[in-house]
Coordinates of C-alpha atoms in Angstrom, one line a residue:
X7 CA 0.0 0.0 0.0
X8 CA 1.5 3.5 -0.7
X9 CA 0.3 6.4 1.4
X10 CA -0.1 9.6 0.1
X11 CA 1.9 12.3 1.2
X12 CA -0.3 13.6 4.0
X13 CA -1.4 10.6 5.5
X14 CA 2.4 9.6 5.8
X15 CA 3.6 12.5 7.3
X16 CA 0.4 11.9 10.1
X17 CA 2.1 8.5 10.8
X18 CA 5.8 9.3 10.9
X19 CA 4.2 12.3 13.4
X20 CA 2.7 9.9 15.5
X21 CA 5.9 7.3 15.9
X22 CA 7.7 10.2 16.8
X23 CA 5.5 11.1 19.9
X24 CA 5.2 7.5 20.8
X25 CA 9.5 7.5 20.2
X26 CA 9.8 10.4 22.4
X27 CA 7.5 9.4 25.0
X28 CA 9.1 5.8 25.2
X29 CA 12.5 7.6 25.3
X30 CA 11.4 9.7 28.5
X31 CA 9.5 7.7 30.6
X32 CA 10.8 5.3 33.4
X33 CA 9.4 1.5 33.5
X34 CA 8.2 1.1 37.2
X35 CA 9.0 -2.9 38.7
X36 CA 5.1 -4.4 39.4
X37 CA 5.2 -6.0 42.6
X38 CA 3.8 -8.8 40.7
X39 CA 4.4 -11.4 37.9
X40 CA 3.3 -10.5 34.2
X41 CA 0.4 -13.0 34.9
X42 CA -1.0 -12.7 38.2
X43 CA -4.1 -14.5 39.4
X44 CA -6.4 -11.9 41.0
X45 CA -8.0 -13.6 44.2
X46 CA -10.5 -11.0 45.9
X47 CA -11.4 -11.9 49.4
X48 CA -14.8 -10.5 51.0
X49 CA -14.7 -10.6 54.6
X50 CA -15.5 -9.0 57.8
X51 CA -14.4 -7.9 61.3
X52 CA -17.3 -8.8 62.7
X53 CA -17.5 -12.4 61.3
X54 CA -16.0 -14.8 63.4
X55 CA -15.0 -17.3 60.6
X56 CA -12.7 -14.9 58.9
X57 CA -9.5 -14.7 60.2
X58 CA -8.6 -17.9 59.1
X59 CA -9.5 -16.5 55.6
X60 CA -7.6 -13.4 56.3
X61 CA -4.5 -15.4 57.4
X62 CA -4.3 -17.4 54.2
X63 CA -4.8 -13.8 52.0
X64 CA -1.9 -13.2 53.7
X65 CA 0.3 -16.1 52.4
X66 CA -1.2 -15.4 49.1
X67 CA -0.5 -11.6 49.7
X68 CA 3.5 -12.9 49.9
X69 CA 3.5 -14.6 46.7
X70 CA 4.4 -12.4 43.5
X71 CA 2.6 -14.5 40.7
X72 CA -1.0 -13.8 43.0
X73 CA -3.0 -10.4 43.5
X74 CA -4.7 -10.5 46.5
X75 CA -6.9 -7.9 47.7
X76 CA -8.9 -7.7 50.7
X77 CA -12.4 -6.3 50.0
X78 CA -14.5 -5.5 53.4
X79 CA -17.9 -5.8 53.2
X80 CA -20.7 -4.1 55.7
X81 CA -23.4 -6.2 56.2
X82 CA -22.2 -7.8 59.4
X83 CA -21.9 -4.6 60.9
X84 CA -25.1 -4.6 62.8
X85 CA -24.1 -7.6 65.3
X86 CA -22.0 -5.5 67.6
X87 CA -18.8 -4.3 65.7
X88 CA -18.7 -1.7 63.1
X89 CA -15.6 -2.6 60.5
X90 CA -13.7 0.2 60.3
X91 CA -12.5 -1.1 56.4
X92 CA -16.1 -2.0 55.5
X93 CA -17.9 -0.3 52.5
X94 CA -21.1 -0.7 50.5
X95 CA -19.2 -0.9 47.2
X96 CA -17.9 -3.8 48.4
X97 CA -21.0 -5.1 49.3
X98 CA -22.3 -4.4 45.7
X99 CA -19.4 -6.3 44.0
X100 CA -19.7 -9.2 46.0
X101 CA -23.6 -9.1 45.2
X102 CA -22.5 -9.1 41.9
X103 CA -20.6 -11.9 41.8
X104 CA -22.9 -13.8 43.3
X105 CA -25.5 -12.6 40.5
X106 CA -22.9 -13.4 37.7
X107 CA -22.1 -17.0 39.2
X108 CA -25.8 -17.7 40.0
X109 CA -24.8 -18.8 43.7
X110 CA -27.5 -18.4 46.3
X111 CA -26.5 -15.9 48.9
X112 CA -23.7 -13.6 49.8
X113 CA -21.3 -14.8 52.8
X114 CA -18.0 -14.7 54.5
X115 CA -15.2 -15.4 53.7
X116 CA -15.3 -15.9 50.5
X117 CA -12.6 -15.7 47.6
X118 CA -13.1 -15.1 44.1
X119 CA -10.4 -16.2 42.0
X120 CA -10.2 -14.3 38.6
X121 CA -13.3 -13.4 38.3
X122 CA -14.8 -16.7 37.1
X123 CA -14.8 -19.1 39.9
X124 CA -15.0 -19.2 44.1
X125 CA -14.3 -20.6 47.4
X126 CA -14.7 -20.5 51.2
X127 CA -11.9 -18.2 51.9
X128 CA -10.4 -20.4 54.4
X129 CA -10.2 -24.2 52.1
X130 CA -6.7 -23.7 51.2
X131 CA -7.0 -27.1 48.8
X132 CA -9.4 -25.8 47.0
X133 CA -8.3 -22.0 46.3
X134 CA -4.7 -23.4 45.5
X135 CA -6.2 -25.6 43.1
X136 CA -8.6 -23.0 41.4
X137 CA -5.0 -20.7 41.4
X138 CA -3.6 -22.8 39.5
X139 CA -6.3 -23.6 36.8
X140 CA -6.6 -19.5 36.1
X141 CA -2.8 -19.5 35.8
X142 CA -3.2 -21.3 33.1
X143 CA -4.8 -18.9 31.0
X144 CA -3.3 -16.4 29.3
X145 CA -3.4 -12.4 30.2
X146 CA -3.2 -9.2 29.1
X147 CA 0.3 -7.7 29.0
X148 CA 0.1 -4.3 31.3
X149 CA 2.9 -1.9 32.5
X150 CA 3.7 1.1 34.7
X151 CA 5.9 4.2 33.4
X152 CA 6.7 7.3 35.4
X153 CA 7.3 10.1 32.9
X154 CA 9.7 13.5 33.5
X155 CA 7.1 14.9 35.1
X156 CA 6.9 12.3 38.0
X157 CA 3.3 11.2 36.9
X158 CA 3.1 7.6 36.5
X159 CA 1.1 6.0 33.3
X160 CA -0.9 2.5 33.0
X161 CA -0.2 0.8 29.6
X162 CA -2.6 -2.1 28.8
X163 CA -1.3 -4.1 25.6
X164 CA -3.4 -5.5 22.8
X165 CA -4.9 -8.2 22.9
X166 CA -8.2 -10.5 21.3
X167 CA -11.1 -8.0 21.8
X168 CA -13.4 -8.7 24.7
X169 CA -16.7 -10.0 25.0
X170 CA -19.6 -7.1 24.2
X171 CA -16.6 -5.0 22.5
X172 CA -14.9 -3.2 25.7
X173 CA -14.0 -4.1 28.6
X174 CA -13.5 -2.6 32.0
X175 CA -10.1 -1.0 33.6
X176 CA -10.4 -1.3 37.7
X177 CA -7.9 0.8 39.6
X178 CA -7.6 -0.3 43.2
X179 CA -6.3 1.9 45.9
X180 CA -4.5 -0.9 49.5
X181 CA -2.9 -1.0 51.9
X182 CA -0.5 -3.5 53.2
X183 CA -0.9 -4.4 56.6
X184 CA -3.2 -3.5 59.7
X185 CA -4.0 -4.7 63.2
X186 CA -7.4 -4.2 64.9
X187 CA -7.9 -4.8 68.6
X188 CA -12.2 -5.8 68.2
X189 CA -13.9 -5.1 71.7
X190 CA -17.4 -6.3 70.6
X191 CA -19.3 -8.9 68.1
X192 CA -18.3 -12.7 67.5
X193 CA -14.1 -11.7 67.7
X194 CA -14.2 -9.2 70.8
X195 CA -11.1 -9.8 72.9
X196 CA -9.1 -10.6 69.9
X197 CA -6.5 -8.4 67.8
X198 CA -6.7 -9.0 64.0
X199 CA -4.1 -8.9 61.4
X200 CA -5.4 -8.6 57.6
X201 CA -3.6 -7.9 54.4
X202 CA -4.0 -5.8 51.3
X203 CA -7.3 -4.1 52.4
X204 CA -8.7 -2.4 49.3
X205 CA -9.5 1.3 50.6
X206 CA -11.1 2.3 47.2
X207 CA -12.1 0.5 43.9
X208 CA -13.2 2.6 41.3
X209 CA -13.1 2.5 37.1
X210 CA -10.6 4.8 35.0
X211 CA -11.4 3.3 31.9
X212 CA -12.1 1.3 29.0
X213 CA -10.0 -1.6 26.8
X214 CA -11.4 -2.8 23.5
X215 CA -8.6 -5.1 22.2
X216 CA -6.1 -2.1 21.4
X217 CA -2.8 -0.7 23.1
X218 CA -4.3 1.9 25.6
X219 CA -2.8 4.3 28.1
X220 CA -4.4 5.8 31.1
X221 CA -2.8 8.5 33.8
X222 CA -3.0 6.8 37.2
X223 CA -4.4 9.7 39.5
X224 CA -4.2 10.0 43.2
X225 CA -5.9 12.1 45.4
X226 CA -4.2 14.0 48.3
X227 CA -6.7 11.5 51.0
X228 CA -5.1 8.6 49.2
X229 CA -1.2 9.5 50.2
X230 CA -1.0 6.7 52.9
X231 CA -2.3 4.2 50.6
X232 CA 0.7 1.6 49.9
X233 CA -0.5 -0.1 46.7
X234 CA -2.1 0.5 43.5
X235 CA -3.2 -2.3 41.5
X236 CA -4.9 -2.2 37.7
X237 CA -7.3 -4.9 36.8
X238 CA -9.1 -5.4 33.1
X239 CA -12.3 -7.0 33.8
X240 CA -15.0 -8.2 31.4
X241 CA -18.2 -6.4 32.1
X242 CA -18.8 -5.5 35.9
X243 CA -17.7 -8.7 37.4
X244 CA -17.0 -11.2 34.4
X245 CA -13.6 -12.8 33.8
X246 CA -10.3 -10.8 34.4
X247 CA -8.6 -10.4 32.0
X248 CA -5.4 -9.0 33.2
X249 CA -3.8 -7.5 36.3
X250 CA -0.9 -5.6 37.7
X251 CA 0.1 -3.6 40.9
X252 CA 2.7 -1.2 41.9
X253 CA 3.9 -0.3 44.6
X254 CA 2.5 3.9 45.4
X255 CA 5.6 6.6 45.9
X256 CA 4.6 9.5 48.4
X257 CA 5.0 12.7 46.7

C-alpha cells in the first residue's frame, strides 16, 4: 500500500511522539508477575470465621505470581462491631458476583479467583487448586511508566477484543498491613491482622482489544495508601482479564 503524502507524514508524526515518549519515561518494577491471578477476598471484622480467611490472603498476599486484595464488606456490621475497612461498594461487588455466578446468597469469607470461579476463603485445597487452573490462561500484557514529570502511566497491551466489544479498567487503591484490637461482636477480645485491604475501587477506563494508556491519579486522602493495583475485567464482574500492581511513591 502507498500512502499519500499527508497521511504519511500523520504516521511518521505519530511514531515520533510514541519514540519520544518511550524515550522519556521510566518503566516502574510491578510488585507482581506479568500474569497474576487476581484472588478477591470478602470478609469482615465482625465475622467470626474470617481470620482464618484473612490469614491465608496473607500467604497469598506474599506470593508475586497472585493479586490478593482484601475487600471489606458491611453487612455484618449490625451484630456489635462496626468494620472500620467496611464499604457498601464492596457489598455491591460481591452481590454481583454472586448474580454473575448464580450462587444463592452472599457470605464470609469468600474468595473469588479471577473473576470466574469461588471458594470459602479459608479451604486452602481448593483455592490453590482453582489458582492454578486460572494461571493457566493467558493475560493481558500491562505496565507502569513514570514520565519527567513524575506522573506515572498505565499501559494495557493488545490483545483479542473482549466480550460485548470493551472491557472494564479497575484501579484499586491498599494498603498492606493492619492490626485491629475488636472489643465487641463474635471476635471481641481478639486483635486482628489482615492484608491488602482495598481502601477504594473505582473505574478509569475502557479496553477494546487495542494498546491503551491511562494516567494513574491519586488524590491528596489517598497519600497513605501503599499499593495501587490495575485490573481489566470483562463487564462488571465477568472474567479478568489481566492484572498488575505497583507499589505507590509518596510525593
Amino acid at each position: 500500500m502507498i500512502l499519500s503524502r499527508p497521511i504519511l507524514g500523520t504516521v511518521l508524526a505519530m511514531l515520533l511522539v510514541t519514540t519520544s515518549a518511550a524515550g522519556t519515561a521510566d518503566k516502574i518494577q510491578p510488585l507482581t508477575t506479568d500474569n497474576p491471578v487476581v484472588v478477591e477476598l470478602y470478609t469482615s471484622q465482625g465475622c467470626s470465621s474470617c481470620p482464618p480467611a484473612d490469614s491465608f490472603l496473607g500467604d497469598l498476599a506474599k506470593r508475586r505470581d497472585v493479586l490478593a486484595l482484601a475487600l471489606h464488606v458491611d453487612y455484618w456490621d449490625y451484630i456489635g462491631w462496626k468494620d472500620q475497612f467496611a464499604s457498601p461498594s464492596a457489598t455491591q461487588r460481591q452481590r454481583a458476583y454472586v448474580h454473575e455466578m448464580r450462587e444463592r446468597m452472599v457470605y464470609t469469607p469468600q474468595m473469588i479467583i479471577d473473576g470466574v470461579a469461588e471458594s470459602v476463603g479459608s479451604d486452602r485445597g481448593k483455592v490453590e487448586s482453582l489458582i492454578t487452573e486460572a494461571r493457566a490462561r493467558a493475560k493481558l500484557p500491562i505496565a507502569f511508566w513514570r514520565d519527567e514529570a513524575g506522573k506515572d502511566w498505565v499501559e494495557i497491551g493488545e490483545g483479542p477484543r473482549p466480550e460485548g466489544g470493551e472491557a472494564t479498567v479497575y484501579i484499586a487503591l491498599y494498603d498492606g498491613k493492619h492490626e485491629t484490637p475488636v472489643q465487641r461482636g463474635e471476635n471481641a477480645g481478639s486483635t486482628l491482622t489482615e492484608f491488602n485491604i482495598v481502601r477504594e475501587w473505582r473505574p478509569i477506563g475502557k479496553w477494546d482489544g487495542q494498546k491503551v494508556r491511562y494516567p494513574i491519579t491519586i488524590d491528596d486522602q489517598d497519600e497513605d495508601y501503599e499499593a495501587c493495583a490495575v485490573i481489566v475485567q470483562q463487564g462488571q464482574v465477568g472474567p479478568i482479564l489481566g492484572a498488575s500492581a505497583m507499589k505507590m511513591e509518596l510525593h
